[in-house]
mmCIF file of N, CA and C in Angstrom:
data_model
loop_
_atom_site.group_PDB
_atom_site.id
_atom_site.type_symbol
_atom_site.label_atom_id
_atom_site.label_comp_id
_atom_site.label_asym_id
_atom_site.label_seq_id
_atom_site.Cartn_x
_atom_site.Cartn_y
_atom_site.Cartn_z
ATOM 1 N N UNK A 1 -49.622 23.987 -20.876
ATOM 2 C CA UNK A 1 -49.935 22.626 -21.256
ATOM 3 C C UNK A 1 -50.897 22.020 -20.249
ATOM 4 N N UNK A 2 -50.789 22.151 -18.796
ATOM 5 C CA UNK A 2 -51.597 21.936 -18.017
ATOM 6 C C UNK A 2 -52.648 22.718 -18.077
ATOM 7 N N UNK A 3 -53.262 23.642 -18.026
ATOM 8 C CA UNK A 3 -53.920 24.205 -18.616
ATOM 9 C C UNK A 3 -55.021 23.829 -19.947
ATOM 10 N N UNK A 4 -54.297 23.498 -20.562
ATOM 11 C CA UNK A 4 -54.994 22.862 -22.118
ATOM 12 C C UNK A 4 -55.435 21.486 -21.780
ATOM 13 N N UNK A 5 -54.821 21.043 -20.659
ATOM 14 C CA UNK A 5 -55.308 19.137 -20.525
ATOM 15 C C UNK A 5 -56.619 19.296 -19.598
ATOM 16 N N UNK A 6 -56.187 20.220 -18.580
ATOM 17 C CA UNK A 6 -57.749 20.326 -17.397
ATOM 18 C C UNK A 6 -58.598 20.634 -18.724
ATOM 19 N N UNK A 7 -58.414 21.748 -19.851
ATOM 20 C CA UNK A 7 -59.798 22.082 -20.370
ATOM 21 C C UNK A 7 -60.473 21.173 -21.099
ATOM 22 N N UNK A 8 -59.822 20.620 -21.799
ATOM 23 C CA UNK A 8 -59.697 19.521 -22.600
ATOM 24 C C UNK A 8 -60.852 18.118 -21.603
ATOM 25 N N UNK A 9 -60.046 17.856 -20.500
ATOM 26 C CA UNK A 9 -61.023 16.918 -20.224
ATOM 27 C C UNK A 9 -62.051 17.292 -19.432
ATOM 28 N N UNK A 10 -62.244 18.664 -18.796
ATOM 29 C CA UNK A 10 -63.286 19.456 -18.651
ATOM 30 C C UNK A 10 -64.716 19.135 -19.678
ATOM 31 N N UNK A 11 -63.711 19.215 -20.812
ATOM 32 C CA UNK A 11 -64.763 19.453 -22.064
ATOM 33 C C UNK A 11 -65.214 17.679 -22.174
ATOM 34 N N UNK A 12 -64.208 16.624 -22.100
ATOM 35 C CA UNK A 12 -64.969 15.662 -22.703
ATOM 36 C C UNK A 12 -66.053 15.667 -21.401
ATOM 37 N N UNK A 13 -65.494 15.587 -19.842
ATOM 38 C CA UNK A 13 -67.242 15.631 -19.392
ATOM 39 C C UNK A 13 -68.519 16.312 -19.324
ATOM 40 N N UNK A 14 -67.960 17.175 -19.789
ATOM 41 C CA UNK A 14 -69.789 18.162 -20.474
ATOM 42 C C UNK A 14 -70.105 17.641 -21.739
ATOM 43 N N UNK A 15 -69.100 16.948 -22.804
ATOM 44 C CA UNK A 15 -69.783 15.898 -23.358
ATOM 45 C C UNK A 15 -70.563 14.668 -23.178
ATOM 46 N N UNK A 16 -69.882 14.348 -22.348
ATOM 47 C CA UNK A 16 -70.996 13.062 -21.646
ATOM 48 C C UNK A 16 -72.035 13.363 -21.496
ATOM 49 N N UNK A 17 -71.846 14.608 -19.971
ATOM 50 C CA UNK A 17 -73.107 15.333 -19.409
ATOM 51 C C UNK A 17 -74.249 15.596 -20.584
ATOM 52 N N UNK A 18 -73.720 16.119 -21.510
ATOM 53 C CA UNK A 18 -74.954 16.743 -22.543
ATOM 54 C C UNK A 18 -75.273 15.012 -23.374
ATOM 55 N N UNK A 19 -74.418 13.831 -23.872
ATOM 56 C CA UNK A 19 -74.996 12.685 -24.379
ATOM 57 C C UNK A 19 -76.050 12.058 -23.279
ATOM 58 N N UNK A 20 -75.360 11.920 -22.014
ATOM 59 C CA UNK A 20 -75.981 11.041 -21.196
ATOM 60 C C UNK A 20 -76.784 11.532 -19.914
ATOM 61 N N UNK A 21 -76.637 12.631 -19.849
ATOM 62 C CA UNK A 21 -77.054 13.265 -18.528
ATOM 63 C C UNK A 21 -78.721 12.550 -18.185
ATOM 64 N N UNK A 22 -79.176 12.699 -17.086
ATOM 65 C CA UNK A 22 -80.372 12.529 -17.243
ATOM 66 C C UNK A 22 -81.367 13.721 -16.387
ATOM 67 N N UNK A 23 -80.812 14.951 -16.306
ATOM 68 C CA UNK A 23 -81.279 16.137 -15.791
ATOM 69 C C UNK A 23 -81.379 16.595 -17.332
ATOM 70 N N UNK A 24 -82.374 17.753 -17.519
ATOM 71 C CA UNK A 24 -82.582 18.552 -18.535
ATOM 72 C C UNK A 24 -81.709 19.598 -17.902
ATOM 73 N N UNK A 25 -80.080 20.313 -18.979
ATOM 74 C CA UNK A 25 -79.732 21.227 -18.991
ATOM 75 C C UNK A 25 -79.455 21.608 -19.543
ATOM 76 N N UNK A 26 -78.614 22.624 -19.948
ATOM 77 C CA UNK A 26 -78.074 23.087 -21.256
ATOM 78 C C UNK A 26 -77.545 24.993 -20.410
ATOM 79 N N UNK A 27 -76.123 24.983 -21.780
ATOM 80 C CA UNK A 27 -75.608 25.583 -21.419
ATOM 81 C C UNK A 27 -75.446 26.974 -22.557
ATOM 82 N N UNK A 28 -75.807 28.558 -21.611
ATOM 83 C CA UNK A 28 -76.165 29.644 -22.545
ATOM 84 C C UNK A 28 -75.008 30.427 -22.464
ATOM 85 N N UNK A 29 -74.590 30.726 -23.784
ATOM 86 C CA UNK A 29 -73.371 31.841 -23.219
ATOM 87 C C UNK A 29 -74.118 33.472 -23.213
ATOM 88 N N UNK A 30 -72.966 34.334 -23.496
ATOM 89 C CA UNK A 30 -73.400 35.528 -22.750
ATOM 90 C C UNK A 30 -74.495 35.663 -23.657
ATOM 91 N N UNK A 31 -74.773 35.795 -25.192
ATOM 92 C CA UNK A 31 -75.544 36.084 -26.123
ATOM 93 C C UNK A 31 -76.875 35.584 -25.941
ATOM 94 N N UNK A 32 -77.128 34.927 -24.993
ATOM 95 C CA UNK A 32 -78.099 33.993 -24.629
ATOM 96 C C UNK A 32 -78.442 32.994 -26.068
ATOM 97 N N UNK A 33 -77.452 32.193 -26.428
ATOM 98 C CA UNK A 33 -77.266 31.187 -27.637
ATOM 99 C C UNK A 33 -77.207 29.973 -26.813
ATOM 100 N N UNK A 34 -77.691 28.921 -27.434
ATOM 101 C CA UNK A 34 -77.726 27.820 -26.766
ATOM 102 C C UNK A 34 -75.965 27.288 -27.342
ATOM 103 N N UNK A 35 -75.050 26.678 -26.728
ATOM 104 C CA UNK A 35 -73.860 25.932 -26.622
ATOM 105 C C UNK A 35 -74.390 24.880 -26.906
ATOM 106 N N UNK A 36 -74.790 23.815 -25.762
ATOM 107 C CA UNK A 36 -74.996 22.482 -25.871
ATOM 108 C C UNK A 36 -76.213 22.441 -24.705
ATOM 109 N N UNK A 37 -76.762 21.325 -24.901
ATOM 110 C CA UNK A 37 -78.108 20.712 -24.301
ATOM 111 C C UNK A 37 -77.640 19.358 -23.803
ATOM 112 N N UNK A 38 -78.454 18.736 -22.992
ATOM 113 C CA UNK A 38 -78.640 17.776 -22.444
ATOM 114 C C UNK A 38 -79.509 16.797 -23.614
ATOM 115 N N UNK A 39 -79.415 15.823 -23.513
ATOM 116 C CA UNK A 39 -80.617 14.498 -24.015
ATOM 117 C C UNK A 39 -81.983 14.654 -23.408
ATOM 118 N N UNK A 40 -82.168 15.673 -22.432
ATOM 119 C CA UNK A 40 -83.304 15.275 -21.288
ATOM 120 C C UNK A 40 -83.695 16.706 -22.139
ATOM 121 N N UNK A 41 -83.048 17.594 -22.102
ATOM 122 C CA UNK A 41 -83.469 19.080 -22.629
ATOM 123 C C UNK A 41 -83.845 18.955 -23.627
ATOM 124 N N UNK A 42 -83.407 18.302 -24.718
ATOM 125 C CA UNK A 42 -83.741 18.458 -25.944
ATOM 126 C C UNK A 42 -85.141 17.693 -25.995
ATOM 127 N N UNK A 43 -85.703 16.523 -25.209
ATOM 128 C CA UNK A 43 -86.668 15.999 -25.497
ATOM 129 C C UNK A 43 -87.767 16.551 -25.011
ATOM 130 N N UNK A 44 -87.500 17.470 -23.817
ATOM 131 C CA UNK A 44 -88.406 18.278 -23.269
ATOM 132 C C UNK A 44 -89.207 19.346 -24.342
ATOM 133 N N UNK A 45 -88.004 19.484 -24.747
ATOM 134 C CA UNK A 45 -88.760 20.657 -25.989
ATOM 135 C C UNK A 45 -88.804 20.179 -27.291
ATOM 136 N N UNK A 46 -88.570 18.629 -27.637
ATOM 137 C CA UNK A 46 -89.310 17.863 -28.766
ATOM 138 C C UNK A 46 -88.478 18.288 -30.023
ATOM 139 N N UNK A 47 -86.870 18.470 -29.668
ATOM 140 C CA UNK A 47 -85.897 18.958 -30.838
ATOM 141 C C UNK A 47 -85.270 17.794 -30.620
ATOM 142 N N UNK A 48 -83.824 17.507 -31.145
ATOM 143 C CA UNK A 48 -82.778 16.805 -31.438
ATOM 144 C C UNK A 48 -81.907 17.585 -30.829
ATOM 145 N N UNK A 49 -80.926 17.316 -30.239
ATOM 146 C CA UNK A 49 -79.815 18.200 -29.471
ATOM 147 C C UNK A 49 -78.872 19.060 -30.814
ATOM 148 N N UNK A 50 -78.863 18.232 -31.639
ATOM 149 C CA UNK A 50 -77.924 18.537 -32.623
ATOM 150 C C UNK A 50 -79.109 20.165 -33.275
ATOM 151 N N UNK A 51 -80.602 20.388 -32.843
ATOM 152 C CA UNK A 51 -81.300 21.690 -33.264
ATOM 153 C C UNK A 51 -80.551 22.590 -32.244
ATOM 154 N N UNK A 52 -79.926 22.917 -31.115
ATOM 155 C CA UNK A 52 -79.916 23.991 -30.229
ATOM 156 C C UNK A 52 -78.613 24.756 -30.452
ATOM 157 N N UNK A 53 -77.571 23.634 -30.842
ATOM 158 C CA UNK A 53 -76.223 24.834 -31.002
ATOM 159 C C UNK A 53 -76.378 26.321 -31.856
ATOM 160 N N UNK A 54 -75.899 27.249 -31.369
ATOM 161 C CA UNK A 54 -76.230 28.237 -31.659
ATOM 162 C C UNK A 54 -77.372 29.013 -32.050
ATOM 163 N N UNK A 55 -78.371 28.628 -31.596
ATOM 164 C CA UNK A 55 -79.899 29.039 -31.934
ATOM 165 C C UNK A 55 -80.339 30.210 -30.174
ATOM 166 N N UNK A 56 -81.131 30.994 -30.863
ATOM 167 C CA UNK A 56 -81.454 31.963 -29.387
ATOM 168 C C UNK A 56 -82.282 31.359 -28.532
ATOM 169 N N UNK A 57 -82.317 31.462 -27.165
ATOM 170 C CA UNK A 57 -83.220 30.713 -26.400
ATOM 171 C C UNK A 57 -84.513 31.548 -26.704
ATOM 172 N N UNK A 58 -84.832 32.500 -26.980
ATOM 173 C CA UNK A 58 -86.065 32.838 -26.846
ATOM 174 C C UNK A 58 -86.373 32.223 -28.287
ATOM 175 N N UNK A 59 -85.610 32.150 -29.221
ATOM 176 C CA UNK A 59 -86.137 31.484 -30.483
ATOM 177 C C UNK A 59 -86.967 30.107 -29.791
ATOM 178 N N UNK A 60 -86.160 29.351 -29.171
ATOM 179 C CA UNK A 60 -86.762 27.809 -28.648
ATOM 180 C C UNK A 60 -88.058 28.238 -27.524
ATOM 181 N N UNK A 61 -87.907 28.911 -26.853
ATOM 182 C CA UNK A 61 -88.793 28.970 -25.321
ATOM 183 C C UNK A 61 -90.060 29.433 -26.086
ATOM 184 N N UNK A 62 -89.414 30.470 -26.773
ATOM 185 C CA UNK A 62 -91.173 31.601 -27.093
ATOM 186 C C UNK A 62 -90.882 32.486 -26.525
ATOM 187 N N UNK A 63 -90.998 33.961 -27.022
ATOM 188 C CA UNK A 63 -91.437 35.073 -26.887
ATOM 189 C C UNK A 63 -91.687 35.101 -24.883
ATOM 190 N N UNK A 64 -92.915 34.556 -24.964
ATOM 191 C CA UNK A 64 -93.826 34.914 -23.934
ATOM 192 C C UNK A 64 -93.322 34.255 -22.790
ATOM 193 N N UNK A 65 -92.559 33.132 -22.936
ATOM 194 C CA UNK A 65 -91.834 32.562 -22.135
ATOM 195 C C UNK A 65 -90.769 33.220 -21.661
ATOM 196 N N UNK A 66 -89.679 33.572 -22.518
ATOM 197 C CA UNK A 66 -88.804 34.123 -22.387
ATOM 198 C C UNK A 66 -89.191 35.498 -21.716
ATOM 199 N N UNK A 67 -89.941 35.902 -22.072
ATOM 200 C CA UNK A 67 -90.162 37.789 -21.025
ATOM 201 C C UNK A 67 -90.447 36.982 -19.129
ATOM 202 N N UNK A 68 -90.465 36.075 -19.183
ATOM 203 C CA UNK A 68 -90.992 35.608 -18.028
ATOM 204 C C UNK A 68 -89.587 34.827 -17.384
ATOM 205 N N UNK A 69 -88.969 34.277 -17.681
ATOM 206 C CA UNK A 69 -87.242 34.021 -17.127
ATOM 207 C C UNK A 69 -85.868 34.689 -17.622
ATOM 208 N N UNK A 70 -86.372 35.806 -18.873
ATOM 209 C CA UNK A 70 -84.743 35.866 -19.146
ATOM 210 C C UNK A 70 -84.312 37.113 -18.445
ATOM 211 N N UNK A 71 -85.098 37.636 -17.771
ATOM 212 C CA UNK A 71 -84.278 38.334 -16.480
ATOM 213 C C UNK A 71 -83.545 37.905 -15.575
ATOM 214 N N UNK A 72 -84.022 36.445 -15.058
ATOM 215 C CA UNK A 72 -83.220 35.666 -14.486
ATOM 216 C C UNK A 72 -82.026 35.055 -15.099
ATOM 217 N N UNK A 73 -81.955 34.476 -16.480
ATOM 218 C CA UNK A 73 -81.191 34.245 -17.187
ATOM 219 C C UNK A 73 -80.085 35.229 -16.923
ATOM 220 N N UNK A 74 -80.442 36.678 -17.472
ATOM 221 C CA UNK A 74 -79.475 37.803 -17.398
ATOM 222 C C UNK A 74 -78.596 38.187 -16.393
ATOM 223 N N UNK A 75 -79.203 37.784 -15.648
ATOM 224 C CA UNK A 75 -78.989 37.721 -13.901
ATOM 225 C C UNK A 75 -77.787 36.675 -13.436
ATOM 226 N N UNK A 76 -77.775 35.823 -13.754
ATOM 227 C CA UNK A 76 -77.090 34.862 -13.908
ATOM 228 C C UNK A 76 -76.443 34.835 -14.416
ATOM 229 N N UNK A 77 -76.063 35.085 -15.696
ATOM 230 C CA UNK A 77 -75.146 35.269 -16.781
ATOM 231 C C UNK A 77 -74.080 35.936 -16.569
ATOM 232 N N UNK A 78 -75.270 37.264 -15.347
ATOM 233 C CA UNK A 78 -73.939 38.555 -15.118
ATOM 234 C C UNK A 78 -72.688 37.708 -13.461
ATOM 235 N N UNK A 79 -73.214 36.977 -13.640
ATOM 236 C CA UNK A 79 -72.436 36.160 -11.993
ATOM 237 C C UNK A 79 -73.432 36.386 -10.993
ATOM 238 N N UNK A 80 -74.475 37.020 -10.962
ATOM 239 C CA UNK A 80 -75.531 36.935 -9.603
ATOM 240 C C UNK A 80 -75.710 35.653 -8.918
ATOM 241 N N UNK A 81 -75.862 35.057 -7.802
ATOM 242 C CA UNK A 81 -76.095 34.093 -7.834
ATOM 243 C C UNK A 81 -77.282 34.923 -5.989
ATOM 244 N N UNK A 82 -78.317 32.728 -6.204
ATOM 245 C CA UNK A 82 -79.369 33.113 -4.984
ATOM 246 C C UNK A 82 -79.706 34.424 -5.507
#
């Protein structure tokens, strides 16, 4: 039960974070699928937040973009950190 309440309000503040944040972020799971975005992210790339749930980041970045960070992405994903 404790357990379910930390996640729970875990979750409502990455809701905020993604309504109100004012950093561009957004969060990829392992599939590299977009979860949720920021307000700042989504305007950066000229979508609606409500476009990124479940869509591929290289779908959004581009091709050419993506060969150029998603090693790092991958990297990250796997727990690498620095």
């Amino acid at each position: 039960v404790r357990a379910q309440a930390a996640e729970a309000a875990v979750g409502r503040q990455l809701a905020l974070l993604a309504e109100h944040g004012a950093a561009a972020a957004a969060y990829i799971d392992a599939d590299h699928r977009y979860r949720w975005v920021t307000q700042a992210y989504a305007q950066r790339h000229d979508l609606p937040q409500s476009a990124f749930p479940g869509r591929r980041v290289e779908d959004v970045a581009g091709a050419a973009a993506y060969a150029v960070f998603g090693p790092y992405a991958q990297r990250a994903l796997a727990g690498e950190s620095g």
